[in-house]
PDB file of C-alpha atoms in Angstrom:
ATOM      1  CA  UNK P1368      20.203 -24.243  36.570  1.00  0.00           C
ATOM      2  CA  UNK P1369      18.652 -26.418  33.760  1.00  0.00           C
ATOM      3  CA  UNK P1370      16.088 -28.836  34.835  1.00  0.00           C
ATOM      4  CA  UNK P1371      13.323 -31.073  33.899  1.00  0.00           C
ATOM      5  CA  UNK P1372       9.954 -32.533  35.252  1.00  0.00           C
ATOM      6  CA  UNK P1373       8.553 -35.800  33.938  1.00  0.00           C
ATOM      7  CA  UNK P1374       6.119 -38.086  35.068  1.00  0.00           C
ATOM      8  CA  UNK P1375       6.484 -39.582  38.261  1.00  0.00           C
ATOM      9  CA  UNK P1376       6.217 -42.672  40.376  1.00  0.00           C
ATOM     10  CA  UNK P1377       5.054 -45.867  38.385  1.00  0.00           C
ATOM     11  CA  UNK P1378       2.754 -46.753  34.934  1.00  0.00           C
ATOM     12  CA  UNK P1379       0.956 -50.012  34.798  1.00  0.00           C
ATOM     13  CA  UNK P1380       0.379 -50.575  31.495  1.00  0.00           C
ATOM     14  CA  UNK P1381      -1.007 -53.958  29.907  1.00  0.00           C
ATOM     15  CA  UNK P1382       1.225 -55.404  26.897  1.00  0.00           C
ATOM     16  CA  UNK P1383       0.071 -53.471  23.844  1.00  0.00           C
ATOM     17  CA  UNK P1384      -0.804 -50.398  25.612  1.00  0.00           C
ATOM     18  CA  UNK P1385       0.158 -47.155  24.589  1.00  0.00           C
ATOM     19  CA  UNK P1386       2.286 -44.998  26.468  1.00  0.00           C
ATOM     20  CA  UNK P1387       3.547 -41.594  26.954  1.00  0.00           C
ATOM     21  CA  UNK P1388       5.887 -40.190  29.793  1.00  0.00           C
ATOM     22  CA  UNK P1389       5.809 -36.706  30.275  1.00  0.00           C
ATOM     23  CA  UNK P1390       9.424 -34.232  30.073  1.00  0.00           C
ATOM     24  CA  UNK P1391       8.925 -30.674  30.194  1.00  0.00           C
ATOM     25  CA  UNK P1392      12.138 -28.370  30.475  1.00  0.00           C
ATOM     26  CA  UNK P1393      12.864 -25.055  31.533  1.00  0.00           C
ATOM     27  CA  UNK P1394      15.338 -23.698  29.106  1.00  0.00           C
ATOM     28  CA  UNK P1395      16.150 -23.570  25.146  1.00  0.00           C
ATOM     29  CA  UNK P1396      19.488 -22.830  25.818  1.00  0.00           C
ATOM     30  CA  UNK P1397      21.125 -25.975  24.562  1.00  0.00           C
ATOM     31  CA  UNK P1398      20.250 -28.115  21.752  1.00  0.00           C
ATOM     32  CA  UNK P1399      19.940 -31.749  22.939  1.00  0.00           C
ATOM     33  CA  UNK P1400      17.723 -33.724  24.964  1.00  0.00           C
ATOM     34  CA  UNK P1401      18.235 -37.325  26.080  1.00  0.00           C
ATOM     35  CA  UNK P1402      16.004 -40.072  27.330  1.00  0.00           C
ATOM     36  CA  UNK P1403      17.929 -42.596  29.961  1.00  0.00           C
ATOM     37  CA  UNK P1404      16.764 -46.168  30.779  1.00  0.00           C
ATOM     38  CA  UNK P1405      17.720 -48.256  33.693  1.00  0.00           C
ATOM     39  CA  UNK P1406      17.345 -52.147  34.396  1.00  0.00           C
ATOM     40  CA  UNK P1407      17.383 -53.680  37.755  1.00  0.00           C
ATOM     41  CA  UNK P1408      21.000 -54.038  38.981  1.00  0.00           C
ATOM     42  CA  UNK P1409      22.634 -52.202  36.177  1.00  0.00           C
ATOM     43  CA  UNK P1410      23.761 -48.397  35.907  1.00  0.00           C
ATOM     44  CA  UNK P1411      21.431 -45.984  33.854  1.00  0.00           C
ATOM     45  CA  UNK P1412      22.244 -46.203  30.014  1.00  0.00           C
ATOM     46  CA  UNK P1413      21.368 -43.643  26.614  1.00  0.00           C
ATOM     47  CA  UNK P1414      17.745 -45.080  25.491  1.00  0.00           C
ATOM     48  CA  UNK P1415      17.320 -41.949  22.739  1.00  0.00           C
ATOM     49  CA  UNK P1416      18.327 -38.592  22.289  1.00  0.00           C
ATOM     50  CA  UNK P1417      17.485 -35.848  19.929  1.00  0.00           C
ATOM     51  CA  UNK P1418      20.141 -33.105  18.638  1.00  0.00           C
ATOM     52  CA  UNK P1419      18.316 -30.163  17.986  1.00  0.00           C
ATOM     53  CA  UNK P1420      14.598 -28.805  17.845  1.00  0.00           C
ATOM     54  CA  UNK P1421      12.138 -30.429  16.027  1.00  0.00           C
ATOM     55  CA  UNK P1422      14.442 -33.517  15.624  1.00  0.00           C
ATOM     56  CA  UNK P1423      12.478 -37.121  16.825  1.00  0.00           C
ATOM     57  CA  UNK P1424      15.150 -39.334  18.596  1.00  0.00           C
ATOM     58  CA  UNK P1425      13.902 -43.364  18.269  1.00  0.00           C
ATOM     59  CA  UNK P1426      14.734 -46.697  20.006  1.00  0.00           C
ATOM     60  CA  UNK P1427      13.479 -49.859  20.015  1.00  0.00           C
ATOM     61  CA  UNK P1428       9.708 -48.708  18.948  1.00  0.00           C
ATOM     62  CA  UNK P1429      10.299 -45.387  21.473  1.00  0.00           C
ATOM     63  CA  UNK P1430       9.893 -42.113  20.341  1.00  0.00           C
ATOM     64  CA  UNK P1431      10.507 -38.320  21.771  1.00  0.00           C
ATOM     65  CA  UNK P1432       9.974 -35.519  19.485  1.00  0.00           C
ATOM     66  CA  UNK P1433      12.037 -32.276  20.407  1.00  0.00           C
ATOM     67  CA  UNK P1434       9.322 -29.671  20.662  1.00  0.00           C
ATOM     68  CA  UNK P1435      10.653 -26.379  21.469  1.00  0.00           C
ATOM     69  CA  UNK P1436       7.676 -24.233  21.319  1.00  0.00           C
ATOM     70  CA  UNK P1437       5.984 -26.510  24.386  1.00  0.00           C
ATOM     71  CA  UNK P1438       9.519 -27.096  25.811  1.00  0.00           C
ATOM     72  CA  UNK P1439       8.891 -30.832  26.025  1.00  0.00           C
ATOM     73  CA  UNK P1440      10.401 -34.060  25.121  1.00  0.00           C
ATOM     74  CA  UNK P1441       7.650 -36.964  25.581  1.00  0.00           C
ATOM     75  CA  UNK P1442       9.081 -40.499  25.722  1.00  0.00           C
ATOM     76  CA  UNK P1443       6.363 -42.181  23.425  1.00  0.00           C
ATOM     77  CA  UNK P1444       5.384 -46.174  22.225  1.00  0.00           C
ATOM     78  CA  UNK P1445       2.668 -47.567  20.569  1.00  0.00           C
ATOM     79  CA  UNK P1446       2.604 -50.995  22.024  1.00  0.00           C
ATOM     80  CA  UNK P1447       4.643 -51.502  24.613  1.00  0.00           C
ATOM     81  CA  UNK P1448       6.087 -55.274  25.916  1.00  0.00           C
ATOM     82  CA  UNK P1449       7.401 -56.449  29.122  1.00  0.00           C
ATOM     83  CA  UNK P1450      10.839 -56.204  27.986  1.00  0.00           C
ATOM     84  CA  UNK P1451      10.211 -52.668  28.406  1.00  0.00           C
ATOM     85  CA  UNK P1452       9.931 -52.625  32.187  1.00  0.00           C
ATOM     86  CA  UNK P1453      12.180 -50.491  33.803  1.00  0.00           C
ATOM     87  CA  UNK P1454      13.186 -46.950  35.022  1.00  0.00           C
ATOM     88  CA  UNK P1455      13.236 -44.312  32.287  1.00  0.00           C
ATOM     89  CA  UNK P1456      14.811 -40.559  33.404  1.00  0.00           C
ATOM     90  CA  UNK P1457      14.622 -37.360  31.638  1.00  0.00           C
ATOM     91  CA  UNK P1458      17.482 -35.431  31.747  1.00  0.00           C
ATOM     92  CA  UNK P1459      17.621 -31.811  30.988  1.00  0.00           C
ATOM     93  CA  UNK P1460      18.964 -29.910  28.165  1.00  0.00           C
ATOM     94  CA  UNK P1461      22.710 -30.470  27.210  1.00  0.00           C
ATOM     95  CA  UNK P1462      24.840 -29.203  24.852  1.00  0.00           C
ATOM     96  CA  UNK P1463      28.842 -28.239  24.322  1.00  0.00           C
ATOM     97  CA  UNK P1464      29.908 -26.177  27.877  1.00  0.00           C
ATOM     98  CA  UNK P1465      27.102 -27.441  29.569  1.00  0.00           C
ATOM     99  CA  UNK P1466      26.787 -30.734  31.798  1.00  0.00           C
ATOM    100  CA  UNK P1467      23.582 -32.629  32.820  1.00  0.00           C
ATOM    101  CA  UNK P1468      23.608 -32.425  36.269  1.00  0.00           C
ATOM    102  CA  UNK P1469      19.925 -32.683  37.616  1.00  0.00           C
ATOM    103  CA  UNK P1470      18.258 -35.664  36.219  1.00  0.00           C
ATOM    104  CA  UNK P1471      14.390 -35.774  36.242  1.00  0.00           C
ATOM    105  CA  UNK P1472      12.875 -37.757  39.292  1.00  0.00           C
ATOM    106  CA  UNK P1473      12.847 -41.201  36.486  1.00  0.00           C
ATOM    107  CA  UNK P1474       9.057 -43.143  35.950  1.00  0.00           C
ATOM    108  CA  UNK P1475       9.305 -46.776  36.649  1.00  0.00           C
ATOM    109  CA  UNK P1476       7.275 -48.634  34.107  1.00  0.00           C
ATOM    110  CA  UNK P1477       6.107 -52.058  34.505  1.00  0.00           C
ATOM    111  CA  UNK P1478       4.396 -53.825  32.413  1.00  0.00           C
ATOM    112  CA  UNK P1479       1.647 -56.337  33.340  1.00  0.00           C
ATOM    113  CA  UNK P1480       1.960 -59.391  30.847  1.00  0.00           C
TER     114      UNK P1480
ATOM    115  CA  UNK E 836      38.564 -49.409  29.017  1.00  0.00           C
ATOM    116  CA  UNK E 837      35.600 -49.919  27.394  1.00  0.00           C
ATOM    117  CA  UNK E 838      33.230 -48.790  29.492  1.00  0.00           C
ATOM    118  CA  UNK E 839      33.030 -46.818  33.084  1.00  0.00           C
ATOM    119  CA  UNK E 840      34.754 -49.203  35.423  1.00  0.00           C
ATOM    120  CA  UNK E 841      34.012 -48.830  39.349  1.00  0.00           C
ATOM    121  CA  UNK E 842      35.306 -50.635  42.444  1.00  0.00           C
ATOM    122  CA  UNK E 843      34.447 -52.263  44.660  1.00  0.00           C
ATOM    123  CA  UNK E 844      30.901 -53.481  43.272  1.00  0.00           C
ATOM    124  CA  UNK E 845      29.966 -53.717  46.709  1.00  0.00           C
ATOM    125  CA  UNK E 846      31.152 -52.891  50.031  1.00  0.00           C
ATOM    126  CA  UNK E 847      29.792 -53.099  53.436  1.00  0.00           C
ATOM    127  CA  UNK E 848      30.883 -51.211  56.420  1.00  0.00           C
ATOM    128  CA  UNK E 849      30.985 -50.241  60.147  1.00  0.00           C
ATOM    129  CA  UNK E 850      29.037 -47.333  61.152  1.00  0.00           C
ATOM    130  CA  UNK E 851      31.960 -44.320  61.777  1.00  0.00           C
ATOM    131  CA  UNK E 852      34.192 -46.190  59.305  1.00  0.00           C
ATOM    132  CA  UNK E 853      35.785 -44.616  55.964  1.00  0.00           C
ATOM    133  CA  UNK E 854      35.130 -46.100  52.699  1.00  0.00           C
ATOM    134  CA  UNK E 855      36.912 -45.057  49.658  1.00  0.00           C
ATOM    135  CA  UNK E 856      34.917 -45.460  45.946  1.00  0.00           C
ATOM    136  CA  UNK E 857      36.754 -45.637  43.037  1.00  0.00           C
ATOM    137  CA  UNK E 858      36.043 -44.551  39.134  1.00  0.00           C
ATOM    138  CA  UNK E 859      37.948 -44.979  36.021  1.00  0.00           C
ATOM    139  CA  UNK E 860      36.003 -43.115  33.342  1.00  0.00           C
ATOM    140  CA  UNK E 861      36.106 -44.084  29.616  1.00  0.00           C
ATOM    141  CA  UNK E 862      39.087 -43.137  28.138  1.00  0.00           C
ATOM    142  CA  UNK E 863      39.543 -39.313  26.638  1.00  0.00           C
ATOM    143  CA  UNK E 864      36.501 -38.499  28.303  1.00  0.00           C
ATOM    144  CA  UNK E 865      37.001 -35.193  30.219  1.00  0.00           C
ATOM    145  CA  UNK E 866      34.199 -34.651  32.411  1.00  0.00           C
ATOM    146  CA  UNK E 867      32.969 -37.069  35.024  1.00  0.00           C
ATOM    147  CA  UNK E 868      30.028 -37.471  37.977  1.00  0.00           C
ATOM    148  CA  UNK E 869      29.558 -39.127  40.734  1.00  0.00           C
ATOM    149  CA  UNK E 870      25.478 -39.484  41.649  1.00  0.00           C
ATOM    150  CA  UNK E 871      23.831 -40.876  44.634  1.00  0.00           C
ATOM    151  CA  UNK E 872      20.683 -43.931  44.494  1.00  0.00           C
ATOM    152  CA  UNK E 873      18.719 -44.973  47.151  1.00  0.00           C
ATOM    153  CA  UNK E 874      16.857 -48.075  46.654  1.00  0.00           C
ATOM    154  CA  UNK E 875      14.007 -47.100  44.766  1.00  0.00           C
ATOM    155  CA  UNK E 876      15.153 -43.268  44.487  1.00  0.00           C
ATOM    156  CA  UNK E 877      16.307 -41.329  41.385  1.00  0.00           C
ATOM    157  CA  UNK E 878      19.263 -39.743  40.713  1.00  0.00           C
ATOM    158  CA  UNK E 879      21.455 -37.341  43.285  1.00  0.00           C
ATOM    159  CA  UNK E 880      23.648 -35.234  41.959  1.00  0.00           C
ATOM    160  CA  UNK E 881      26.985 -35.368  43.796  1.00  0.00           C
ATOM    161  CA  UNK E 882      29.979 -33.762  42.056  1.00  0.00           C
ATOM    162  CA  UNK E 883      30.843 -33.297  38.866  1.00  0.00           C
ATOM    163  CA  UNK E 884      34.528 -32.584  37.204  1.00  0.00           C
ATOM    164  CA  UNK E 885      35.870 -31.137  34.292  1.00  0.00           C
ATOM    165  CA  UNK E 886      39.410 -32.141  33.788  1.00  0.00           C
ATOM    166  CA  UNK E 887      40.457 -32.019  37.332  1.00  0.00           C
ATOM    167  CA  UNK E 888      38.646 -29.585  38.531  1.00  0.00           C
ATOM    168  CA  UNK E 889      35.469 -29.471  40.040  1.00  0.00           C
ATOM    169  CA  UNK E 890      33.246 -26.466  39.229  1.00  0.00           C
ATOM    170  CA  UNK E 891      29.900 -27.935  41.294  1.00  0.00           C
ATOM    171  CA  UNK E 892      30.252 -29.506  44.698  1.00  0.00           C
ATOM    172  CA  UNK E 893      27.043 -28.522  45.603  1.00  0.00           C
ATOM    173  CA  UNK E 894      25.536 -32.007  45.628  1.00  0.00           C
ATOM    174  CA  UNK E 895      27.680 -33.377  48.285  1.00  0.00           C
ATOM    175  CA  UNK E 896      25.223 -33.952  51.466  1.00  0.00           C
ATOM    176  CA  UNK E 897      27.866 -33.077  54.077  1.00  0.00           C
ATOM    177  CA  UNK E 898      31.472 -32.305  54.925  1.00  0.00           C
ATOM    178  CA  UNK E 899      32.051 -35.765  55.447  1.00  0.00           C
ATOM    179  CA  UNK E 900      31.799 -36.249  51.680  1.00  0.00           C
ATOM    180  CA  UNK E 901      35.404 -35.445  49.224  1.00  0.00           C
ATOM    181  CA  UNK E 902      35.829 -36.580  45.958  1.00  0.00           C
ATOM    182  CA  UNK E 903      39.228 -36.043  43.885  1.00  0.00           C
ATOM    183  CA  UNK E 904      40.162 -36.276  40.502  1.00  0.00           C
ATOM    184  CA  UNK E 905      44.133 -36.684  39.244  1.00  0.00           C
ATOM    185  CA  UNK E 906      45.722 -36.916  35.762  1.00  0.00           C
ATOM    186  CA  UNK E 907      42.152 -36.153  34.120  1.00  0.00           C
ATOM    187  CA  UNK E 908      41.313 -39.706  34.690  1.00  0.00           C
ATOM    188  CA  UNK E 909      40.566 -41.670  38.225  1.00  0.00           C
ATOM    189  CA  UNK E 910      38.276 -40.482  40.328  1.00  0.00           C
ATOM    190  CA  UNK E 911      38.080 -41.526  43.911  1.00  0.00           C
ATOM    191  CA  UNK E 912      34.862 -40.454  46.252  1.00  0.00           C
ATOM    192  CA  UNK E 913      35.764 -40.779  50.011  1.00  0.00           C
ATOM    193  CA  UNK E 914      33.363 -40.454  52.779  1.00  0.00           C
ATOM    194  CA  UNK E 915      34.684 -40.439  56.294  1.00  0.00           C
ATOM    195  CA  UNK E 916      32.481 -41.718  59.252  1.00  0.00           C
ATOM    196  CA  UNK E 917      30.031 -43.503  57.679  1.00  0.00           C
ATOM    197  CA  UNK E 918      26.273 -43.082  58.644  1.00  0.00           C
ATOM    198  CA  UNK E 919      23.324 -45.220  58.328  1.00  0.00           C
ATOM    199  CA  UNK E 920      21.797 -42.787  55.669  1.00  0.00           C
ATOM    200  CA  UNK E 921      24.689 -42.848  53.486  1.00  0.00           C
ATOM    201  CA  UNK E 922      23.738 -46.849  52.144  1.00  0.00           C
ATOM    202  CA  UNK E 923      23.144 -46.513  48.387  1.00  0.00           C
ATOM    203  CA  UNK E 924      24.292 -47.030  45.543  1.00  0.00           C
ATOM    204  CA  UNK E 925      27.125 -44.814  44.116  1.00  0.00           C
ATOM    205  CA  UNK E 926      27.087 -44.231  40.375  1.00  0.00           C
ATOM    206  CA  UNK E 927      30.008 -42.504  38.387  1.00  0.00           C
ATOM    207  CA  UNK E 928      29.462 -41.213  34.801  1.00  0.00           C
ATOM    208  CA  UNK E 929      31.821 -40.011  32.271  1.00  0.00           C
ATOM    209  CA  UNK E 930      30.777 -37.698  29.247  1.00  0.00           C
ATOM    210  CA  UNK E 931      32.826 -36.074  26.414  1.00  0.00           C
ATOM    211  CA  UNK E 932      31.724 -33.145  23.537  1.00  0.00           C
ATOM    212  CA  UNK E 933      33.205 -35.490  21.424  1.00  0.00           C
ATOM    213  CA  UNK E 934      30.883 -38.127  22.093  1.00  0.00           C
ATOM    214  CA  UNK E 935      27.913 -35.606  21.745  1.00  0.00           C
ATOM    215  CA  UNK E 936      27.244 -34.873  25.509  1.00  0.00           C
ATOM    216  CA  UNK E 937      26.106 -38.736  26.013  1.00  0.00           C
ATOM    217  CA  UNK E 938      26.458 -39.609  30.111  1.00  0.00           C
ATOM    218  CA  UNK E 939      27.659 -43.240  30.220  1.00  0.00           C
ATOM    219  CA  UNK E 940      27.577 -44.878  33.810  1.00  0.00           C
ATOM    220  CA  UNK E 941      29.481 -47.195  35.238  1.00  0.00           C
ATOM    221  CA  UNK E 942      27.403 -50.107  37.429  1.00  0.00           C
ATOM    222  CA  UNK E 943      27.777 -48.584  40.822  1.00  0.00           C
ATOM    223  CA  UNK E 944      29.597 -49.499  43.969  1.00  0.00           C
ATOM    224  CA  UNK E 945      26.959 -50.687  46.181  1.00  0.00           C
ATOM    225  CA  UNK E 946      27.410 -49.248  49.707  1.00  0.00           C
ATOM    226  CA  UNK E 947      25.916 -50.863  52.862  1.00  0.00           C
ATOM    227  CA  UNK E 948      26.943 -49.066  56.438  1.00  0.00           C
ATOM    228  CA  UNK E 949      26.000 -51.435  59.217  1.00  0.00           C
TER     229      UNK E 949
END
């Protein structure tokens, strides 16, 4: 079935760090590809999605381009804050007739103040 | 409702008990997923359902996990003689094409098995 890898385990980053979290796919099947964020003690939620190739979903100073020739979606920020601590999961290509089933293995971020 | 309503928020239990976890999706939406955290952990896929059905079961982790789905709506995931191992955090999801595919989660019945 459909699946994605994406960086795993924790990133440290200092405020104002760059950052980029790694989501490759395996298939081109479907067009859209979501980015999920989770904070302590709540349920996982939509942080940004893109509809189609080449299409650059955005949230909150994140961004993921859609890049179908390298099957990957990068979660991307230039300066990240410590508001942005918490779990981020990749989930794989989606589209109508298809259900994401196998999230990727999520990347905790914390950020050191 | 609003949102992806589950109950109870937490429950602890006896080793070898049953424990029944309920969902109530978002309203219209016609598929819906139940997934597995451990503390620390990702995601496990459980089961997922499309209208009533279920098409993949091939999360559950034993025959002592059953989920059911009636009216397109309620969802309740039962798991008979509780184990250790099974403490975690239960996490249902509803999705729609209509809504573009979106997962939405509920925030999780929190199971302890003493």
């Amino acid at each position: 079935g459909d699946s994605v890898v994406q960086t795993e385990g924790q990133v440290l980053p200092s405020e104002g760090d760059s950052l980029i979290v790694n989501c490759s796919y395996e298939t081109t099947q479907y067009p859209s590809l979501f980015w999920y964020v989770q904070y302590p003690g709540e349920g996982p939620q939509l942080h940004l999605k893109a509809m189609k190739a080449n299409d650059k979903g955005r949230n909150k100073g994140f961004e993921a381009m859609y890049r179908k020739e390298t099957t990957s979606f990068h979660l991307e920020k230039d300066s990240v804050q410590e508001s942005d601590s918490a779990v981020y999961f990749c989930a794989p290509p989606s589209g109508a007739g298809s259900y994401q089933l196998t999230f990727g293995k999520g990347t905790k971020l914390s950020v050191i103040p | 409702g609003a949102g992806v309503s589950q109950s109870p928020s937490n429950k602890v239990t006896e080793k070898g008990k049953d424990v029944e976890l309920r969902c109530d999706p978002i309203s219209g939406h016609t598929a819906l997923y139940w997934y597995r955290q451990s503390l620390g952990q990702g995601l496990e896929f459980l089961i997922y359902f499309q209208g009533n059905s279920a098409p993949d079961k091939s999360g559950l982790p034993s025959d002592r996990f059953s989920a059911e789905r009636t009216g397109g709506s309620v969802s309740t995931l039962t798991i008979q003689r509780t184990q250790q191992e099974d403490s975690a955090v239960y996490l249902c999801a509803s999705s729609s094409p209509a809504a573009g595919n979106t997962i939405y989660f509920g925030e999780g019945s929190w199971l302890t098995v003493v």
